[in-house]
GROMACS .gro file of C-alpha atoms in nm:
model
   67
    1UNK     CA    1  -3.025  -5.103  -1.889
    2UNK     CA    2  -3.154  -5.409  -2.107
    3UNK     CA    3  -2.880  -5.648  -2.222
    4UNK     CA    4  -2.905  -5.698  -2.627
    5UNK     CA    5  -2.911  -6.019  -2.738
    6UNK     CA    6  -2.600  -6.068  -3.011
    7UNK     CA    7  -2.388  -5.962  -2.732
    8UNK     CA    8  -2.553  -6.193  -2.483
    9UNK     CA    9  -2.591  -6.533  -2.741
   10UNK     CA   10  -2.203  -6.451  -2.832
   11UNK     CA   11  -2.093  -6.564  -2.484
   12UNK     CA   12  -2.378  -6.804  -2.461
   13UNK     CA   13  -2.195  -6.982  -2.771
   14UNK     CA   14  -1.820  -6.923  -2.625
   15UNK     CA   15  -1.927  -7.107  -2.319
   16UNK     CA   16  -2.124  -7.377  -2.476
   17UNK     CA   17  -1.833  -7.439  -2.707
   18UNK     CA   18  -1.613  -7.476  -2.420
   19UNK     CA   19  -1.829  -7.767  -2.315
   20UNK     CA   20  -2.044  -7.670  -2.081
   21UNK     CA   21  -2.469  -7.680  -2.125
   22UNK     CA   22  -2.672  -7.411  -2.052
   23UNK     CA   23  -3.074  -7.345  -2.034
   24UNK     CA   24  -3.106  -6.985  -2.112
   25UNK     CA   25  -3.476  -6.809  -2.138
   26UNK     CA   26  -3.440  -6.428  -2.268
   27UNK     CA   27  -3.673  -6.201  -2.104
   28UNK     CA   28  -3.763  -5.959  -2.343
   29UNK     CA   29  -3.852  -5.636  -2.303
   30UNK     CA   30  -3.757  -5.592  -1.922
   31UNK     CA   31  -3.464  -5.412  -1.787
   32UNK     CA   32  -3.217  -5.436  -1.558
   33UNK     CA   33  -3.316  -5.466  -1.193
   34UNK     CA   34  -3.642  -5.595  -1.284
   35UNK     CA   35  -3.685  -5.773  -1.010
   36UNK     CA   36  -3.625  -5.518  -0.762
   37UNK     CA   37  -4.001  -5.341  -0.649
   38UNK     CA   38  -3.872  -5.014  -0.505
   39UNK     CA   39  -3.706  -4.872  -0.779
   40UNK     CA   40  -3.605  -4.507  -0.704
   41UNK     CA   41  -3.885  -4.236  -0.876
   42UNK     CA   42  -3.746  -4.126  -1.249
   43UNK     CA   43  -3.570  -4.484  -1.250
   44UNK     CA   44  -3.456  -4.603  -1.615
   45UNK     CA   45  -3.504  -4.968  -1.430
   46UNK     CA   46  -3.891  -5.075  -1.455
   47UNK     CA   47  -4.041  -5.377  -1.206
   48UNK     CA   48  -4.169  -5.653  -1.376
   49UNK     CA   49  -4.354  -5.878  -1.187
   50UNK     CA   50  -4.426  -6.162  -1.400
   51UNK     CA   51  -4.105  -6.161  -1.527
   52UNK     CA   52  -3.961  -6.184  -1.157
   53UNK     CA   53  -4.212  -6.451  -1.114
   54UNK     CA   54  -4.058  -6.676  -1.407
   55UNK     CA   55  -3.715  -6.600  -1.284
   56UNK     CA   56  -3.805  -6.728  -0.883
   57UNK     CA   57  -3.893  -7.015  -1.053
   58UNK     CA   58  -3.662  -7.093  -1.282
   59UNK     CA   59  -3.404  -7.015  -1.018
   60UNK     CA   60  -3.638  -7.236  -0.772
   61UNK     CA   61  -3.566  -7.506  -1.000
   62UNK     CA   62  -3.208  -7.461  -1.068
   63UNK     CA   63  -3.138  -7.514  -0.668
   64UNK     CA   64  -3.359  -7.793  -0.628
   65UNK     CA   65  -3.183  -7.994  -0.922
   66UNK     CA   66  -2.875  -7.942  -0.702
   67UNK     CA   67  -2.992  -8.181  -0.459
   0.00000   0.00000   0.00000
């Protein structure tokens, strides 16, 4: 349910070295589905609102640099 780093900055350095650039912020502590409110009762997933705050806005950002 949380995604361990080593793992994570493994492929973060495998795709880098193939060229490409990437802005990555690790969210410690939260778990998967964070972001989702209505989490069935007895989940193992937890809702974390300020951490689906920062992650609206850093995907907020992401779309408006497309333009």
């Amino acid at each position: 349910d949380v995604a361990r780093h080593p793992p994570c900055e493994q492929a973060f350095g495998a795709i880098r070295a193939g060229g490409a650039t990437l802005d990555i912020e690790i969210f410690d502590g939260v778990t998967h589905a964070f972001d989702e409110s209505d989490q069935i009762q007895d989940s193992a997933f937890v809702f974390d609102p300020v951490a689906t705050s920062r992650a609206h806005e850093r995907f907020a950002g992401y779309l408006r640099s497309l333009r």
